[in-house]
XYZ file of C-alpha atoms in Angstrom:
621
model
C -51.646 -18.800 31.844
C -51.108 -22.402 30.789
C -47.519 -23.569 30.454
C -47.165 -26.211 27.769
C -45.752 -29.312 29.424
C -43.333 -30.082 26.598
C -40.276 -27.822 26.440
C -38.619 -27.067 23.097
C -35.084 -26.260 22.057
C -36.161 -23.754 19.395
C -39.407 -21.933 18.618
C -39.913 -20.388 15.175
C -42.621 -17.718 14.884
C -44.142 -17.542 11.406
C -44.301 -20.177 8.652
C -43.524 -18.116 5.570
C -40.363 -18.618 3.542
C -37.997 -17.563 6.350
C -39.819 -19.480 9.075
C -40.142 -22.638 7.001
C -36.390 -22.779 6.332
C -35.493 -21.949 9.959
C -37.814 -24.616 11.372
C -36.768 -27.227 8.816
C -33.020 -26.807 9.324
C -33.233 -26.582 13.133
C -35.190 -29.832 13.359
C -32.954 -31.427 10.713
C -29.962 -30.680 12.981
C -31.653 -32.636 15.772
C -33.276 -29.838 17.775
C -36.763 -30.227 19.210
C -38.472 -27.430 17.285
C -41.889 -25.751 17.454
C -43.232 -23.819 14.462
C -46.009 -21.378 15.370
C -48.220 -20.086 12.554
C -51.430 -18.050 12.521
C -52.849 -20.447 9.914
C -51.856 -23.983 8.978
C -53.434 -23.356 5.569
C -51.004 -20.595 4.565
C -47.653 -22.230 5.345
C -45.248 -21.205 2.563
C -47.819 -18.916 0.990
C -46.569 -16.986 -2.052
C -48.022 -13.637 -0.971
C -46.887 -11.782 -4.066
C -46.053 -13.311 -7.464
C -45.970 -17.095 -7.958
C -42.266 -17.047 -8.864
C -38.973 -18.115 -7.283
C -35.520 -16.885 -8.266
C -34.409 -14.156 -10.629
C -31.248 -12.076 -10.880
C -29.111 -12.799 -7.765
C -32.186 -14.254 -6.069
C -31.722 -17.514 -7.984
C -28.199 -17.778 -6.565
C -29.608 -17.426 -3.033
C -32.064 -20.277 -3.673
C -29.196 -22.509 -4.811
C -27.244 -21.572 -1.657
C -30.207 -22.397 0.575
C -30.451 -25.726 -1.261
C -26.859 -26.761 -0.544
C -27.310 -25.820 3.132
C -30.159 -28.304 3.480
C -33.076 -26.005 2.619
C -36.423 -26.668 0.970
C -37.082 -23.801 -1.457
C -35.239 -25.232 -4.480
C -36.724 -28.736 -4.089
C -40.263 -27.395 -3.739
C -39.756 -25.096 -6.732
C -38.632 -28.020 -8.892
C -41.604 -30.126 -7.819
C -44.176 -27.388 -8.419
C -42.585 -25.318 -11.219
C -44.603 -24.715 -14.397
C -42.174 -22.388 -16.231
C -38.359 -22.283 -15.955
C -35.964 -19.703 -17.365
C -32.230 -19.123 -17.018
C -31.853 -15.339 -17.104
C -28.941 -13.323 -18.533
C -27.591 -16.130 -20.747
C -26.518 -13.496 -23.309
C -24.081 -12.193 -20.664
C -21.270 -13.856 -18.732
C -21.912 -16.832 -16.467
C -21.285 -14.670 -13.378
C -24.745 -13.156 -13.716
C -26.702 -16.161 -14.992
C -29.688 -16.570 -12.679
C -32.414 -19.226 -12.629
C -36.075 -18.220 -12.280
C -39.247 -20.291 -12.165
C -43.002 -19.804 -12.102
C -44.698 -22.167 -9.683
C -48.200 -23.423 -9.182
C -49.018 -21.200 -6.186
C -51.321 -23.687 -4.417
C -49.136 -26.689 -5.148
C -46.060 -24.856 -3.806
C -47.743 -24.155 -0.482
C -49.065 -27.706 -0.092
C -45.735 -29.295 -1.057
C -43.771 -27.150 1.412
C -46.275 -27.998 4.144
C -45.890 -31.697 3.336
C -42.101 -31.508 3.755
C -42.421 -29.728 7.096
C -45.062 -32.139 8.401
C -42.805 -35.087 7.568
C -39.743 -33.555 9.258
C -38.632 -35.333 12.443
C -38.295 -33.266 15.642
C -40.716 -30.622 14.292
C -44.082 -29.748 15.863
C -46.377 -27.340 14.004
C -49.138 -25.441 15.824
C -51.747 -22.929 14.721
C -51.411 -20.166 17.316
C -50.486 -16.490 17.257
C -47.385 -15.454 19.187
C -48.260 -12.494 21.423
C -45.187 -11.990 23.569
C -41.518 -12.956 23.706
C -40.774 -14.185 27.230
C -37.368 -13.111 28.555
C -35.516 -13.936 31.770
C -32.247 -12.159 32.686
C -31.840 -10.799 29.145
C -32.120 -14.323 27.725
C -35.062 -15.597 25.724
C -37.146 -18.126 27.684
C -40.141 -18.813 25.464
C -43.239 -17.489 23.722
C -46.713 -16.624 25.037
C -49.540 -17.157 22.497
C -53.038 -15.774 21.971
C -54.422 -18.928 23.646
C -52.474 -17.896 26.748
C -50.161 -20.870 26.304
C -46.553 -20.432 27.353
C -44.095 -22.463 25.309
C -40.598 -22.602 26.767
C -37.473 -22.688 24.593
C -33.742 -21.993 24.604
C -33.857 -19.983 21.362
C -36.602 -18.183 19.418
C -36.517 -17.183 15.736
C -38.965 -14.435 14.713
C -40.082 -14.605 11.038
C -43.257 -12.530 10.909
C -43.293 -11.290 7.290
C -45.744 -8.428 6.708
C -48.008 -9.436 9.601
C -46.721 -7.146 12.389
C -49.508 -4.545 12.666
C -50.174 -5.010 8.953
C -52.417 -2.355 7.370
C -53.774 -2.748 3.816
C -54.568 0.244 1.586
C -56.849 0.266 -1.477
C -57.577 3.790 -2.593
C -58.517 5.998 0.350
C -59.720 3.079 2.477
C -57.532 0.971 4.747
C -58.007 -1.994 7.082
C -55.822 -4.184 9.330
C -54.497 -7.360 7.660
C -51.296 -9.356 7.321
C -52.278 -10.356 3.792
C -55.598 -9.776 2.052
C -58.373 -11.514 4.053
C -55.911 -12.589 6.778
C -55.653 -11.182 10.300
C -52.546 -9.164 11.252
C -50.334 -9.959 14.259
C -51.133 -7.221 16.770
C -49.367 -8.093 20.007
C -45.815 -8.984 19.075
C -44.672 -5.492 18.043
C -45.583 -4.121 21.470
C -43.685 -6.975 23.085
C -40.578 -6.148 21.025
C -40.867 -2.441 21.891
C -41.176 -3.289 25.598
C -37.960 -5.300 25.316
C -36.215 -2.196 23.964
C -36.173 -2.864 20.207
C -36.535 -0.048 17.717
C -39.583 -0.734 15.548
C -40.317 1.148 12.306
C -42.672 0.850 9.299
C -42.168 -0.207 5.694
C -44.505 -0.671 2.748
C -44.863 -3.153 -0.076
C -47.569 -3.885 -2.611
C -49.120 -6.310 -5.057
C -50.840 -5.925 -8.463
C -54.292 -7.077 -9.568
C -54.862 -10.645 -10.742
C -56.981 -11.286 -13.835
C -59.051 -14.097 -15.367
C -57.057 -15.840 -18.089
C -60.237 -16.605 -20.081
C -60.671 -12.875 -20.675
C -57.157 -12.202 -22.056
C -56.600 -11.678 -25.794
C -53.403 -13.728 -26.162
C -53.069 -12.856 -29.880
C -51.937 -9.340 -28.869
C -49.287 -10.497 -26.394
C -45.614 -11.481 -26.714
C -45.185 -15.156 -25.786
C -42.448 -16.090 -23.278
C -41.973 -19.870 -23.506
C -40.236 -21.870 -20.793
C -36.709 -23.136 -21.368
C -36.917 -26.592 -22.896
C -35.313 -28.624 -21.514
C -35.464 -26.646 -18.265
C -32.675 -26.584 -15.675
C -33.733 -27.551 -12.137
C -33.015 -25.343 -9.124
C -32.031 -28.081 -6.709
C -28.775 -30.011 -6.840
C -30.752 -32.933 -5.390
C -33.488 -33.158 -8.048
C -33.359 -36.355 -10.132
C -32.918 -35.200 -13.723
C -34.829 -38.207 -15.093
C -37.962 -37.056 -13.206
C -37.684 -33.368 -14.085
C -39.795 -31.416 -14.945
C -42.471 -32.751 -12.611
C -45.289 -30.566 -13.975
C -46.604 -29.484 -17.365
C -44.777 -26.343 -18.566
C -46.813 -23.220 -19.370
C -46.053 -20.012 -21.257
C -45.814 -16.553 -19.731
C -46.724 -13.409 -21.699
C -45.488 -9.836 -22.070
C -47.471 -6.653 -22.686
C -46.945 -2.964 -21.883
C -48.593 0.096 -20.398
C -49.108 3.072 -22.727
C -49.827 6.820 -22.725
C -53.520 6.208 -21.979
C -52.580 4.049 -18.984
C -50.288 6.758 -17.673
C -52.958 9.464 -18.109
C -55.459 7.396 -16.101
C -52.931 7.091 -13.271
C -51.925 10.779 -13.272
C -55.576 11.872 -13.355
C -56.307 9.834 -10.216
C -53.320 10.592 -7.970
C -55.673 12.463 -5.639
C -57.211 9.064 -4.844
C -53.874 7.331 -4.259
C -52.942 6.618 -0.613
C -49.322 6.952 -1.703
C -49.702 10.485 -3.075
C -52.263 11.835 -0.599
C -49.979 11.128 2.359
C -52.055 8.297 3.853
C -49.133 5.919 3.371
C -46.165 7.398 5.194
C -43.705 4.483 5.095
C -41.184 3.752 2.336
C -41.795 1.113 -0.316
C -39.357 -1.049 -2.311
C -37.184 1.183 -4.509
C -36.529 -1.549 -7.090
C -40.085 -2.861 -7.312
C -42.183 0.316 -7.233
C -45.928 0.637 -7.766
C -47.136 1.645 -11.225
C -48.098 5.035 -9.716
C -44.479 5.559 -8.672
C -43.124 4.485 -12.064
C -45.394 6.848 -13.989
C -44.701 9.833 -11.711
C -40.940 9.325 -11.389
C -40.225 8.261 -14.969
C -42.423 10.650 -16.952
C -40.213 10.348 -20.027
C -40.961 6.620 -20.323
C -43.726 5.951 -22.834
C -44.381 2.429 -21.592
C -43.576 -0.017 -18.797
C -43.366 -3.804 -19.239
C -45.986 -6.099 -17.727
C -45.136 -9.769 -17.265
C -48.262 -11.955 -17.151
C -47.579 -15.007 -14.997
C -49.926 -18.021 -14.714
C -50.897 -18.705 -11.093
C -51.094 -22.466 -11.566
C -52.161 -25.503 -13.546
C -55.686 -25.687 -12.122
C -56.670 -22.019 -12.215
C -57.226 -19.387 -14.903
C -55.790 -16.567 -12.793
C -52.826 -14.541 -14.033
C -50.566 -12.308 -11.955
C -49.926 -8.914 -13.607
C -46.284 -8.367 -12.659
C -45.386 -4.712 -13.259
C -48.570 -2.882 -12.288
C -48.499 -3.146 -8.507
C -51.033 -0.574 -7.304
C -52.968 0.755 -4.325
C -55.312 2.910 -6.419
C -59.088 2.399 -5.970
C -60.775 -0.583 -7.602
C -62.477 1.433 -10.374
C -59.136 3.015 -11.349
C -57.444 -0.402 -11.401
C -60.190 -1.573 -13.794
C -59.451 1.363 -16.140
C -55.687 0.738 -15.953
C -56.055 -2.938 -16.873
C -58.502 -2.224 -19.739
C -56.145 0.364 -21.238
C -53.455 -2.289 -21.762
C -52.986 -4.168 -25.034
C -54.489 -7.648 -24.807
C -56.312 -6.851 -21.567
C -59.062 -4.632 -23.010
C -61.756 -7.055 -21.831
C -59.868 -8.661 -18.948
C -61.757 -9.229 -15.733
C -59.982 -8.577 -12.444
C -60.320 -11.462 -9.989
C -58.365 -9.799 -7.135
C -57.479 -6.140 -6.783
C -53.982 -4.909 -6.027
C -53.184 -3.269 -2.716
C -50.395 -1.749 -0.642
C -49.543 -2.997 2.829
C -47.700 -1.234 5.636
C -46.096 -3.320 8.383
C -43.676 -3.117 11.301
C -40.026 -4.139 11.027
C -36.988 -3.925 13.277
C -33.950 -2.125 11.782
C -31.388 -4.935 11.287
C -28.449 -3.012 12.756
C -29.865 -4.363 16.047
C -28.525 -7.809 15.043
C -25.175 -9.572 15.168
C -23.987 -11.129 11.866
C -25.393 -14.439 13.173
C -28.883 -12.785 13.090
C -29.075 -13.051 16.876
C -30.338 -9.835 18.451
C -27.857 -7.734 20.422
C -30.422 -6.968 23.119
C -31.740 -10.438 23.967
C -29.557 -13.537 23.987
C -31.019 -16.457 22.057
C -33.511 -14.310 20.109
C -33.060 -14.277 16.320
C -34.810 -12.296 13.544
C -35.148 -13.426 9.906
C -37.013 -12.257 6.819
C -39.119 -9.144 6.352
C -38.864 -8.221 10.025
C -35.275 -7.257 9.066
C -36.427 -4.920 6.305
C -35.978 -7.190 3.287
C -38.351 -7.950 0.433
C -38.563 -11.213 -1.508
C -39.114 -14.904 -0.800
C -35.491 -15.718 -1.558
C -33.966 -13.105 0.751
C -36.286 -14.390 3.493
C -35.304 -18.025 2.928
C -31.593 -17.152 2.991
C -31.949 -15.418 6.344
C -34.229 -18.138 7.704
C -31.790 -20.962 7.095
C -28.875 -19.029 8.640
C -30.952 -18.020 11.690
C -32.065 -21.638 12.117
C -28.510 -23.007 11.884
C -27.170 -20.368 14.270
C -29.923 -20.973 16.822
C -28.788 -24.616 16.900
C -25.115 -23.634 17.175
C -26.009 -21.213 19.991
C -27.564 -24.041 22.000
C -24.579 -26.296 21.287
C -22.171 -23.585 22.411
C -20.444 -23.524 19.003
C -19.235 -20.600 16.888
C -21.983 -19.159 14.650
C -22.021 -19.612 10.886
C -21.212 -16.245 9.289
C -20.767 -16.531 5.535
C -18.253 -14.163 3.935
C -19.083 -11.742 1.153
C -16.806 -13.823 -1.078
C -18.564 -17.080 -0.124
C -22.250 -16.466 -0.774
C -24.920 -13.972 -1.743
C -26.449 -14.822 1.626
C -23.224 -13.520 3.166
C -23.547 -10.249 1.213
C -27.220 -9.952 2.176
C -26.730 -10.395 5.922
C -23.580 -8.268 6.060
C -25.385 -5.437 4.258
C -28.345 -5.679 6.642
C -26.509 -5.756 9.963
C -23.786 -3.299 8.911
C -25.585 -0.727 6.787
C -29.218 -1.153 7.820
C -32.059 -0.371 5.401
C -33.727 2.809 4.164
C -36.284 0.909 2.054
C -37.107 -2.801 1.607
C -33.808 -4.525 0.717
C -33.664 -6.566 -2.480
C -30.637 -8.529 -3.657
C -28.899 -7.718 -6.962
C -25.696 -9.054 -8.498
C -24.347 -5.484 -8.340
C -24.389 -5.618 -4.522
C -21.756 -8.372 -4.563
C -18.203 -7.164 -5.188
C -17.067 -10.778 -5.740
C -19.945 -11.818 -8.003
C -17.595 -13.664 -10.355
C -16.917 -16.024 -7.450
C -20.623 -16.311 -6.544
C -22.002 -17.999 -9.640
C -24.989 -20.334 -9.852
C -22.789 -23.134 -11.218
C -20.333 -23.288 -8.285
C -22.698 -23.052 -5.298
C -21.803 -26.594 -4.269
C -18.061 -25.889 -4.464
C -18.534 -22.816 -2.240
C -20.817 -24.205 0.446
C -20.819 -28.006 0.521
C -18.161 -28.123 3.243
C -20.543 -26.265 5.562
C -23.346 -28.681 4.683
C -21.058 -31.595 5.566
C -19.848 -29.919 8.790
C -23.409 -29.492 10.068
C -24.694 -32.850 8.715
C -27.086 -31.143 6.310
C -26.281 -33.327 3.301
C -26.851 -37.055 2.851
C -23.629 -39.067 2.730
C -24.437 -40.548 -0.704
C -24.780 -37.054 -2.187
C -21.626 -35.877 -0.465
C -19.627 -38.773 -1.919
C -21.036 -37.998 -5.375
C -19.984 -34.363 -4.900
C -16.429 -35.427 -3.914
C -16.164 -37.552 -7.059
C -17.308 -34.569 -9.131
C -14.902 -32.199 -7.364
C -11.906 -34.501 -7.864
C -12.685 -35.192 -11.518
C -13.173 -31.462 -12.090
C -9.569 -30.765 -11.099
C -8.366 -33.657 -13.268
C -10.377 -32.461 -16.274
C -9.023 -28.909 -15.936
C -5.468 -30.288 -15.953
C -6.331 -32.348 -19.042
C -7.657 -29.242 -20.838
C -4.533 -27.302 -19.868
C -2.164 -29.954 -21.268
C -4.051 -31.557 -24.199
C -2.695 -30.099 -27.447
C -4.853 -29.620 -30.534
C -3.779 -29.841 -34.178
C -2.900 -26.134 -34.137
C -0.485 -26.701 -31.254
C -2.693 -24.809 -28.791
C -4.060 -26.443 -25.679
C -7.810 -26.932 -25.211
C -7.577 -24.393 -22.375
C -6.181 -21.839 -24.856
C -9.158 -22.404 -27.152
C -11.613 -22.096 -24.251
C -10.111 -18.737 -23.233
C -10.511 -17.532 -26.830
C -14.137 -18.832 -26.940
C -13.193 -21.120 -29.831
C -14.873 -24.431 -30.589
C -12.987 -27.698 -30.037
C -13.681 -31.383 -30.581
C -13.014 -34.210 -28.158
C -12.989 -37.944 -28.820
C -15.294 -40.021 -26.626
C -12.217 -41.813 -25.308
C -10.745 -38.470 -24.138
C -13.660 -37.939 -21.758
C -13.970 -41.535 -20.540
C -11.851 -41.027 -17.352
C -13.981 -38.056 -16.325
C -17.460 -39.522 -16.791
C -19.792 -39.583 -13.791
C -22.737 -41.955 -13.740
C -25.244 -39.687 -12.005
C -28.886 -38.620 -12.348
C -28.214 -35.454 -10.332
C -26.394 -32.138 -10.704
C -23.004 -33.825 -10.384
C -22.908 -35.320 -13.883
C -20.513 -35.362 -16.819
C -22.109 -32.467 -18.710
C -22.052 -30.104 -15.721
C -18.481 -31.217 -15.007
C -17.384 -30.157 -18.512
C -19.310 -26.863 -18.266
C -17.758 -26.035 -14.883
C -14.242 -26.795 -16.109
C -14.766 -24.525 -19.120
C -16.131 -21.656 -16.976
C -13.260 -21.876 -14.486
C -10.681 -21.878 -17.296
C -12.404 -19.140 -19.307
C -12.489 -16.739 -16.347
C -9.386 -18.021 -14.560
C -7.545 -14.675 -14.682
C -10.498 -12.720 -13.322
C -11.292 -15.390 -10.727
C -7.709 -15.403 -9.427
C -7.795 -11.599 -9.203
C -11.024 -11.628 -7.164
C -9.709 -14.397 -4.898
C -6.572 -12.299 -4.277
C -8.708 -9.221 -3.520
C -10.858 -11.218 -1.122
C -7.776 -12.591 0.658
C -6.364 -9.076 1.064
C -9.651 -7.795 2.484
C -9.857 -10.788 4.842
C -6.756 -9.571 6.657
C -8.946 -6.688 7.812
C -12.104 -8.783 7.877
C -10.696 -11.212 10.391
C -9.166 -8.604 12.706
C -11.433 -8.819 15.732
C -12.699 -5.794 17.674
C -13.182 -6.333 21.444
C -16.863 -6.302 22.452
C -16.217 -4.003 25.413
C -14.439 -1.315 23.370
C -15.531 2.261 24.186
C -15.523 4.243 20.930
C -16.220 7.512 22.767
C -12.770 7.294 24.352
C -10.849 6.772 21.104
C -9.181 10.092 20.152
C -9.275 11.001 16.477
C -12.550 9.252 15.589
C -15.106 11.543 13.962
C -18.313 12.097 15.942
C -20.496 10.298 13.348
C -18.150 7.316 13.391
C -18.336 7.115 17.198
C -22.147 7.098 17.060
C -22.378 4.504 14.263
C -19.691 2.216 15.714
C -21.285 2.348 19.179
C -24.679 1.514 17.695
C -23.683 -1.323 15.350
C -20.831 -2.769 17.461
C -18.972 -4.347 14.520
C -17.286 -7.664 15.213
C -14.346 -7.024 12.882
C -12.443 -4.185 11.205
C -13.851 -5.375 7.870
C -17.411 -4.925 9.074
C -16.539 -1.531 10.612
C -15.127 -0.331 7.274
C -18.479 -0.978 5.543
C -20.578 1.061 7.982
C -22.104 4.144 6.369
C -20.485 7.211 7.931
C -17.237 5.460 8.907
C -14.430 6.863 6.745
C -11.106 5.221 5.778
C -9.471 7.698 8.178
C -11.698 6.397 10.998
C -10.646 2.836 10.171
C -6.979 3.871 10.343
C -7.547 5.492 13.772
C -9.306 2.324 14.939
C -6.436 0.119 13.712
C -3.896 2.257 15.575
C -6.014 2.046 18.736
C -6.298 -1.766 18.475
C -2.518 -1.983 17.982
C -1.996 0.035 21.180
C -4.401 -2.235 23.065
C -2.579 -5.312 21.742
C 0.852 -3.894 22.706
C -0.420 -2.996 26.190
C -1.819 -6.505 26.617
C 1.528 -8.023 25.626
C 3.354 -5.794 28.111
C 1.000 -6.872 30.894
C 1.612 -10.524 30.031
C 5.386 -10.010 30.106
C 5.132 -8.334 33.533
């Protein structure tokens, strides 16, 4: 064994979307960081569709951006189609989404990481987590190199014992034509971690030259598009040429082809035993489970500016190649389409996330963090959100500071991590607006107002941007007061008209005190929009803030780490088992554990009160 002479503060295993954010933020916060990847050529690879964002996912990308992350910036630089979703509904569920040039995205992300100070990137496979006295000590690689570190962040994606299925054949791979990681799962099992299997999949790609576009519905990009990043210069955006996407549908013939070939599906012949994503099922699953549906939408997404390939979003499949050909040719506009890459399913190892603290540090091994698909999630955005929090908390662990745990009322990332570590996963976890009980507070437009203080606290935002944000924040309050007091000809205030969704006119001189000379997100137009949104929904926002404050009384009530749930009389047996397993940090977290009833929470509160009274009596003695 060769011990690398240079010690590191933090090692990040895996350079996908979680690993990239973890490594970037850790090095940005001044830690000497090593990023280990099985291939330098696939850093930031978009394994599935070439898209970032979507419903609730777009909010996560904006949150990562404010916390010093890369995903939003790289999306803006490489985006070829931008769309703000749900604009026919209320602003609480507006969500940005973009198609990116797949190759350009990967290269741009790699460029940012290579330029980052304090970050070393190496092409080696991590084989074993090295532990001393229940504390992480480093990583042993396939080259038999031992790299020492104070903290390790594991972001392995679908590579842990990855197994690809196409029809009735299967072969080991982390992605198509890429080797799986075969040693790390055994290392985690030896350390005592529970390791299980999940499944995900991808659809075929087709040659754009062979598509009949005249039969398809055109989906143009928003024009002008709205950037993802708060730090993108508006005068330079968009960076790339904007392309159209297209919509088509499956039909009865498509469905018959699938049903006639289920005996050749690894999913329906029992070859695949693990559970796939419930909200992004394969086309086989859709046809079998929704037999009353006459058609399913297919979203054709261009893979990039310098390729003819299209991603067929909506027909993810692990059926044999000849069946995939028939499926594609049965679809309107794709009758003569040529498949360039076949779809497949992939099974991989993950570690149930109830084995983690809310900081994403593992309960078993101090200084060891998990982020991304190893925690049972699906999606680039969910991975990035976990990666940046794991990276920040690894730094805070080394500094001896309290971890960053975002509340459910502060960020979608907070909802995501709380759901994972408290409830665990039955199938790959995907974020939706419906998962967030305070979604009116977690809008895309107020990400900066929610999280910029954390960015400032951890030095993750440039001072010039922070000062621009403060100017925006101050003028926002002033503009709201102006709207609430400025009377119109009808005698109503502008705020009254906004609440009634009525139009109003302002003189240029009225807005002069609130103008911001900025080429970034913090500009006059966004200031006006934000003021209008906050006034329009003020009643609902105040109600949700009040609800969140009430819940926080429970949320912040700490539970001692050494508490023995087995000895608490009155707790139901299931509650004792779940509480002992998850070890919630607070009453709020305990109340969200599946199997813990309100009655159990009441018993727990009474017990904590008794402990507190006993402690006070001992102090008085």
